[in-house]
């Protein structure tokens, strides 16, 4: 699915969240010169097309009592990293799972999983369970608990720019 | 001072890879345990719990979506908006909005820095000051500051990293997303 310039403008407007007014889609459209039905149709299309993978209430873990989070990372050989990633990404303990490039010598790890829990012990247990269940013990591994949150907001895409420039 | 992907140049040559990793904020732990009930001085009740848990996906695309929520919960539209406003003020709700597929729009990356302990507050403030930074955490590692940069283009993401590196006088590791493995279904709060 390709995004039009007006879709990109809508994406930027939605980054702030839907306003708490009776007709929120109309309010969003008013900033963009779109009517209510057009806004709804474009969001629907982006949802159906997979551009928007979730549309709804976005909660904050910490405030809901999930006080601990850790980034669990592994160094997995290139040939099997995607397979291991798919397995970990489906595990119920894992909130997010990504492959990223290693940066030697500072950072040898290429597979990243976020794990949330009520406290540190719960997160540690979850990670140990993953290591046992998927036989990950042989791979270099680190667990980076977060100790302070300096900032957490939604992504801001800023003023949308034309596709040609965005694809540079 | 910024390290760019080299080992993974193949994956990065796909133009889609340049477009974004979107945001990583509140993906879904599918099986989290029961959390605390008291939030900043008020008790969240059963209807709040349903609001928080049942509308993380498939939010109504109707002219008056809060009225639709109200119909399902037995509340009127104003009562739904009042509760959402209260939960937002309390910090429980980040927003009602979209989580975009990684790479779908704009550019982004995860960045890490090794900041001397005595400079951590200063450098964290410097990083936070960029509107393109949407997450910024201290973590237990020699690389102790981790943040996500999201911008309309990958070029702007690179500029932000370069500027942070220059102002802090510290190296910034750039760890762009190469592949994602998780389908975001929201965060199951499992209240009961």
Short mmCIF file of C-alpha atoms in Angstrom, two decimals:
data_model
loop_
_atom_site.label_atom_id
_atom_site.label_comp_id
_atom_site.label_asym_id
_atom_site.label_seq_id
_atom_site.Cartn_x
_atom_site.Cartn_y
_atom_site.Cartn_z
CA UNK A 1 0.00 0.00 0.00
CA UNK A 2 1.35 3.44 -0.95
CA UNK A 3 0.74 6.46 1.20
CA UNK A 4 -0.42 9.68 -0.40
CA UNK A 5 0.77 13.07 0.84
CA UNK A 6 -2.57 13.53 2.55
CA UNK A 7 -2.10 10.16 4.30
CA UNK A 8 1.28 11.35 5.56
CA UNK A 9 -0.33 14.54 6.84
CA UNK A 10 -2.93 12.42 8.58
CA UNK A 11 -0.23 10.21 10.12
CA UNK A 12 1.47 13.32 11.51
CA UNK A 13 -1.84 14.65 12.89
CA UNK A 14 -2.63 11.29 14.53
CA UNK A 15 0.75 11.19 16.28
CA UNK A 16 -0.63 13.48 18.96
CA UNK A 17 -3.54 11.15 19.55
CA UNK A 18 -7.22 11.46 18.86
CA UNK A 19 -8.74 14.50 20.59
CA UNK A 20 -11.32 13.93 23.32
CA UNK A 21 -14.22 15.63 21.58
CA UNK A 22 -17.52 14.24 20.38
CA UNK A 23 -16.42 14.17 16.72
CA UNK A 24 -12.66 13.53 16.93
CA UNK A 25 -12.22 12.50 13.28
CA UNK A 26 -13.90 15.70 12.16
CA UNK A 27 -11.56 17.68 14.44
CA UNK A 28 -8.49 15.95 12.98
CA UNK A 29 -9.77 16.50 9.44
CA UNK A 30 -10.35 20.19 10.06
CA UNK A 31 -6.58 20.68 10.43
CA UNK A 32 -6.00 18.96 7.11
CA UNK A 33 -8.86 20.05 4.89
CA UNK A 34 -10.45 16.59 4.99
CA UNK A 35 -14.00 15.87 6.02
CA UNK A 36 -14.96 13.39 8.70
CA UNK A 37 -15.83 10.57 6.30
CA UNK A 38 -12.53 10.97 4.43
CA UNK A 39 -10.51 10.78 7.66
CA UNK A 40 -12.33 7.64 8.74
CA UNK A 41 -11.94 6.05 5.29
CA UNK A 42 -8.19 6.77 5.17
CA UNK A 43 -7.57 5.39 8.68
CA UNK A 44 -9.58 2.32 7.73
CA UNK A 45 -7.53 1.90 4.55
CA UNK A 46 -4.23 2.26 6.42
CA UNK A 47 -5.43 -0.26 8.97
CA UNK A 48 -6.58 -2.72 6.30
CA UNK A 49 -3.36 -2.17 4.35
CA UNK A 50 -1.22 -2.93 7.42
CA UNK A 51 0.35 0.54 7.64
CA UNK A 52 -1.43 0.97 10.95
CA UNK A 53 -0.93 -2.25 12.84
CA UNK A 54 -2.99 -1.19 15.83
CA UNK A 55 -5.44 1.64 16.36
CA UNK A 56 -6.78 2.19 19.83
CA UNK A 57 -5.98 3.09 23.39
CA UNK A 58 -2.25 3.05 24.05
CA UNK A 59 -1.47 2.36 27.69
CA UNK A 60 1.71 3.03 29.63
CA UNK A 61 3.13 -0.03 31.32
CA UNK A 62 4.83 1.65 34.24
CA UNK A 63 1.74 3.54 35.42
CA UNK A 64 -0.28 0.33 35.32
CA UNK A 65 2.00 -1.39 37.77
CA UNK A 66 4.46 -3.01 35.39
CA UNK A 67 7.36 -1.32 37.08
CA UNK A 68 10.20 -3.37 35.66
CA UNK A 69 11.37 -3.66 32.10
CA UNK A 70 14.49 -5.11 30.60
CA UNK A 71 16.01 -5.31 27.18
CA UNK A 72 17.26 -8.87 26.77
CA UNK A 73 19.81 -9.18 23.98
CA UNK A 74 21.59 -12.07 22.30
CA UNK A 75 24.36 -12.46 19.75
CA UNK A 76 22.96 -15.03 17.33
CA UNK A 77 24.73 -16.20 14.16
CA UNK A 78 23.34 -14.58 11.00
CA UNK A 79 22.15 -17.90 9.58
CA UNK A 80 19.71 -18.59 12.41
CA UNK A 81 18.93 -15.16 13.87
CA UNK A 82 15.67 -14.72 11.93
CA UNK A 83 14.42 -18.12 12.99
CA UNK A 84 15.25 -17.46 16.64
CA UNK A 85 13.66 -14.00 16.34
CA UNK A 86 10.39 -15.45 15.07
CA UNK A 87 10.25 -17.93 17.92
CA UNK A 88 11.02 -15.31 20.58
CA UNK A 89 8.64 -12.79 19.00
CA UNK A 90 5.79 -15.27 19.46
CA UNK A 91 6.65 -16.00 23.10
CA UNK A 92 4.09 -14.59 25.54
CA UNK A 93 6.80 -13.04 27.74
CA UNK A 94 8.14 -10.87 24.92
CA UNK A 95 6.68 -7.42 24.26
CA UNK A 96 8.86 -6.48 21.27
CA UNK A 97 11.47 -8.40 19.31
CA UNK A 98 13.84 -6.90 16.76
CA UNK A 99 17.01 -7.72 14.84
CA UNK A 100 19.50 -4.87 14.73
CA UNK A 101 23.13 -4.69 13.54
CA UNK A 102 25.93 -5.46 16.00
CA UNK A 103 28.51 -2.69 16.55
CA UNK A 104 31.81 -4.33 17.33
CA UNK A 105 33.67 -4.03 19.59
CA UNK A 106 31.20 -2.07 21.77
CA UNK A 107 28.10 -4.07 21.09
CA UNK A 108 28.10 -7.68 19.82
CA UNK A 109 24.34 -8.32 20.14
CA UNK A 110 21.94 -8.52 17.21
CA UNK A 111 18.63 -9.73 18.67
CA UNK A 112 16.66 -7.51 21.04
CA UNK A 113 13.62 -8.48 23.15
CA UNK A 114 11.71 -6.22 25.53
CA UNK A 115 10.27 -7.94 28.59
CA UNK A 116 7.94 -6.18 31.06
CA UNK A 117 6.84 -7.33 34.50
CA UNK A 118 5.60 -6.22 37.87
CA UNK A 119 9.08 -6.28 39.37
CA UNK A 120 12.65 -7.20 38.60
CA UNK A 121 12.27 -10.77 39.81
CA UNK A 122 9.32 -11.42 37.50
CA UNK A 123 11.25 -10.09 34.51
CA UNK A 124 14.34 -12.16 35.40
CA UNK A 125 12.20 -15.28 35.68
CA UNK A 126 10.60 -14.61 32.30
CA UNK A 127 13.98 -14.23 30.63
CA UNK A 128 15.37 -17.37 32.25
CA UNK A 129 12.30 -19.25 31.07
CA UNK A 130 12.94 -18.08 27.52
CA UNK A 131 16.59 -19.19 27.67
CA UNK A 132 15.57 -22.65 28.90
CA UNK A 133 12.61 -23.13 26.60
CA UNK A 134 14.44 -22.13 23.43
CA UNK A 135 17.85 -23.49 24.39
CA UNK A 136 19.60 -20.13 24.11
CA UNK A 137 22.24 -20.82 26.77
CA UNK A 138 25.14 -21.08 24.32
CA UNK A 139 24.71 -17.61 22.80
CA UNK A 140 26.35 -14.49 24.27
CA UNK A 141 23.61 -12.68 26.18
CA UNK A 142 23.01 -9.58 28.29
CA UNK A 143 20.04 -8.18 30.22
CA UNK A 144 19.75 -4.41 30.46
CA UNK A 145 17.22 -3.38 33.09
CA UNK A 146 15.97 0.15 32.82
CA UNK A 147 16.70 2.17 35.93
CA UNK A 148 15.24 5.54 34.94
CA UNK A 149 12.81 6.70 32.30
CA UNK A 150 13.78 10.15 31.08
CA UNK A 151 11.15 10.35 28.35
CA UNK A 152 8.28 8.35 26.89
CA UNK A 153 5.99 9.88 24.29
CA UNK A 154 4.44 8.78 21.04
CA UNK A 155 6.53 8.99 17.90
CA UNK A 156 6.34 12.37 16.22
CA UNK A 157 6.74 12.38 12.52
CA UNK A 158 6.78 16.16 12.39
CA UNK A 159 5.64 18.00 9.33
CA UNK A 160 5.10 15.41 6.64
CA UNK A 161 7.33 15.63 3.65
CA UNK A 162 6.73 14.46 0.10
CA UNK A 163 7.37 10.81 -0.67
CA UNK A 164 10.25 11.50 -3.03
CA UNK A 165 12.14 13.30 -0.28
CA UNK A 166 11.16 10.75 2.35
CA UNK A 167 12.58 7.93 0.25
CA UNK A 168 15.99 9.53 -0.15
CA UNK B 1 31.38 9.60 15.63
CA UNK B 2 28.32 7.74 14.54
CA UNK B 3 28.62 4.16 13.52
CA UNK B 4 26.55 3.17 10.56
CA UNK B 5 25.40 -0.26 9.53
CA UNK B 6 28.02 -2.09 7.55
CA UNK B 7 27.64 -5.76 8.25
CA UNK B 8 24.00 -5.43 7.35
CA UNK B 9 24.26 -3.31 4.24
CA UNK B 10 22.29 -5.91 2.30
CA UNK B 11 19.19 -5.54 4.42
CA UNK B 12 19.53 -1.76 4.45
CA UNK B 13 19.62 -1.53 0.69
CA UNK B 14 15.92 -2.30 0.62
CA UNK B 15 14.37 1.17 0.33
CA UNK B 16 11.55 0.16 2.65
CA UNK B 17 14.14 -0.30 5.37
CA UNK B 18 14.93 3.38 5.26
CA UNK B 19 11.45 4.48 5.91
CA UNK B 20 10.93 3.78 9.56
CA UNK B 21 10.90 1.51 12.48
CA UNK B 22 8.00 3.56 13.76
CA UNK B 23 7.73 3.58 17.46
CA UNK B 24 8.37 0.89 19.96
CA UNK B 25 6.55 2.33 22.84
CA UNK B 26 3.81 0.12 24.07
CA UNK B 27 3.90 -3.12 22.27
CA UNK B 28 1.97 -5.98 23.69
CA UNK B 29 3.07 -8.36 26.35
CA UNK B 30 0.59 -11.06 25.65
CA UNK B 31 0.61 -12.56 29.10
CA UNK B 32 1.40 -10.03 31.76
CA UNK B 33 0.39 -10.53 35.35
CA UNK B 34 -2.08 -8.56 37.42
CA UNK B 35 -0.80 -5.04 38.03
CA UNK B 36 -1.35 -2.60 40.86
CA UNK B 37 -4.81 -1.10 41.08
CA UNK B 38 -4.15 2.29 42.62
CA UNK B 39 -2.93 5.02 40.34
CA UNK B 40 -1.83 8.40 41.60
CA UNK B 41 -4.39 8.84 44.29
CA UNK B 42 -7.49 7.37 42.72
CA UNK B 43 -8.80 3.88 42.47
CA UNK B 44 -9.41 2.66 38.96
CA UNK B 45 -12.71 0.84 38.84
CA UNK B 46 -14.09 -1.99 36.77
CA UNK B 47 -15.21 0.30 33.95
CA UNK B 48 -11.77 1.93 33.77
CA UNK B 49 -10.25 -1.53 33.48
CA UNK B 50 -12.55 -2.42 30.62
CA UNK B 51 -11.77 0.87 28.90
CA UNK B 52 -8.05 0.21 29.22
CA UNK B 53 -8.16 -3.41 28.16
CA UNK B 54 -10.90 -3.76 25.55
CA UNK B 55 -10.16 -0.89 23.22
CA UNK B 56 -6.47 -1.24 22.46
CA UNK B 57 -7.32 -2.66 19.07
CA UNK B 58 -10.10 -1.92 16.61
CA UNK B 59 -11.06 1.41 18.14
CA UNK B 60 -14.37 2.40 16.50
CA UNK B 61 -14.05 4.27 13.22
CA UNK B 62 -17.41 5.93 13.61
CA UNK B 63 -18.47 9.58 13.66
CA UNK B 64 -18.76 9.49 17.45
CA UNK B 65 -16.38 6.75 18.61
CA UNK B 66 -16.62 7.62 22.31
CA UNK B 67 -20.40 7.17 22.12
CA UNK B 68 -19.79 3.69 20.64
CA UNK B 69 -17.49 2.84 23.55
CA UNK B 70 -20.18 4.14 25.88
CA UNK B 71 -22.80 1.85 24.35
CA UNK B 72 -20.59 -1.14 25.05
CA UNK B 73 -19.86 -0.05 28.61
CA UNK B 74 -23.27 1.33 29.53
CA UNK B 75 -22.00 4.90 29.83
CA UNK B 76 -22.87 8.04 27.95
CA UNK B 77 -20.39 9.71 25.63
CA UNK B 78 -19.41 12.45 28.10
CA UNK B 79 -18.73 9.91 30.83
CA UNK B 80 -16.41 7.98 28.51
CA UNK B 81 -14.50 11.15 27.58
CA UNK B 82 -14.25 12.15 31.24
CA UNK B 83 -12.79 8.78 32.16
CA UNK B 84 -10.32 8.86 29.28
CA UNK B 85 -9.28 12.38 30.25
CA UNK B 86 -8.74 11.29 33.85
CA UNK B 87 -6.74 8.22 32.82
CA UNK B 88 -4.64 10.38 30.49
CA UNK B 89 -3.95 12.93 33.21
CA UNK B 90 -2.98 10.11 35.55
CA UNK B 91 -0.52 8.89 32.95
CA UNK B 92 -2.18 5.50 32.50
CA UNK B 93 -3.13 6.23 28.91
CA UNK B 94 -0.50 7.59 26.57
CA UNK B 95 -3.05 8.46 23.89
CA UNK B 96 -5.76 7.09 21.67
CA UNK B 97 -3.99 6.58 18.44
CA UNK B 98 -2.14 4.49 15.95
CA UNK B 99 0.84 2.21 16.19
CA UNK B 100 2.41 2.15 12.76
CA UNK B 101 4.07 -0.83 11.19
CA UNK B 102 7.85 -0.56 11.37
CA UNK B 103 9.20 1.00 8.14
CA UNK B 104 5.75 2.21 7.12
CA UNK B 105 6.33 5.90 7.55
CA UNK B 106 9.29 8.15 8.27
CA UNK B 107 12.61 6.98 9.65
CA UNK B 108 13.76 5.87 13.08
CA UNK B 109 16.47 4.14 15.02
CA UNK B 110 17.51 2.97 18.46
CA UNK B 111 20.61 4.74 19.75
CA UNK B 112 22.91 4.02 22.68
CA UNK B 113 25.58 6.02 24.48
CA UNK B 114 28.09 5.31 27.24
CA UNK B 115 27.70 8.38 29.42
CA UNK B 116 29.94 9.03 32.45
CA UNK B 117 27.75 8.72 35.56
CA UNK B 118 28.27 12.33 36.64
CA UNK B 119 27.09 13.61 33.26
CA UNK B 120 23.99 11.43 32.94
CA UNK B 121 21.38 14.05 33.87
CA UNK B 122 22.96 16.65 31.65
CA UNK B 123 23.19 14.36 28.62
CA UNK B 124 19.71 12.92 29.20
CA UNK B 125 18.31 16.48 29.19
CA UNK B 126 20.19 17.26 26.01
CA UNK B 127 18.77 14.16 24.34
CA UNK B 128 15.22 14.81 25.63
CA UNK B 129 15.26 18.31 24.19
CA UNK B 130 14.98 16.91 20.67
CA UNK B 131 11.30 16.47 19.73
CA UNK B 132 12.43 13.58 17.52
CA UNK B 133 13.37 11.59 20.65
CA UNK B 134 10.32 9.73 21.86
CA UNK B 135 11.82 7.27 24.35
CA UNK B 136 14.86 7.75 26.53
CA UNK B 137 15.90 5.32 29.25
CA UNK B 138 18.85 4.75 31.53
CA UNK B 139 19.85 1.08 31.47
CA UNK B 140 22.26 -1.07 33.46
CA UNK B 141 25.22 -1.43 31.14
CA UNK B 142 28.36 0.42 30.14
CA UNK B 143 26.12 1.72 27.35
CA UNK B 144 23.79 3.33 29.85
CA UNK B 145 21.61 5.72 27.85
CA UNK B 146 19.21 4.27 25.27
CA UNK B 147 16.82 6.33 23.18
CA UNK B 148 14.60 6.06 20.11
CA UNK B 149 14.71 8.73 17.40
CA UNK B 150 11.77 9.04 14.98
CA UNK B 151 11.58 11.64 12.21
CA UNK B 152 9.94 12.23 8.84
CA UNK B 153 13.07 10.99 7.05
CA UNK B 154 16.07 8.80 7.71
CA UNK B 155 18.25 11.80 6.82
CA UNK B 156 16.78 13.77 9.70
CA UNK B 157 17.31 10.81 12.05
CA UNK B 158 21.01 10.82 11.10
CA UNK B 159 21.20 14.59 11.65
CA UNK B 160 19.71 14.27 15.13
CA UNK B 161 22.22 11.56 16.10
CA UNK B 162 25.11 13.64 14.75
CA UNK B 163 23.92 16.70 16.63
CA UNK B 164 23.51 14.80 19.91
CA UNK B 165 26.97 13.31 19.47
CA UNK B 166 28.50 16.71 18.75
CA UNK B 167 26.82 18.51 21.64
CA UNK B 168 27.54 15.76 24.16
CA UNK B 169 31.04 15.13 22.86
CA UNK B 170 30.28 11.41 23.09
CA UNK B 171 29.99 8.57 20.64
CA UNK B 172 26.48 7.51 19.62
CA UNK B 173 25.79 3.95 18.48
CA UNK B 174 23.15 3.79 15.76
CA UNK B 175 21.18 0.50 15.90
CA UNK B 176 18.53 0.67 13.19
CA UNK B 177 15.89 -1.97 12.93
CA UNK B 178 16.67 -4.67 10.38
CA UNK B 179 13.81 -7.07 11.01
CA UNK B 180 10.87 -7.21 13.40
CA UNK B 181 9.29 -10.36 14.73
CA UNK B 182 6.35 -9.37 16.85
CA UNK B 183 2.72 -8.72 16.00
CA UNK B 184 1.50 -5.97 18.29
CA UNK B 185 -1.80 -6.99 19.83
CA UNK B 186 -1.75 -4.45 22.62
CA UNK B 187 -0.95 -5.09 26.22
CA UNK B 188 -3.15 -7.65 27.95
CA UNK B 189 -3.61 -6.28 31.44
CA UNK B 190 -5.19 -9.44 32.89
CA UNK B 191 -6.95 -7.61 35.67
CA UNK B 192 -8.59 -10.57 37.33
#
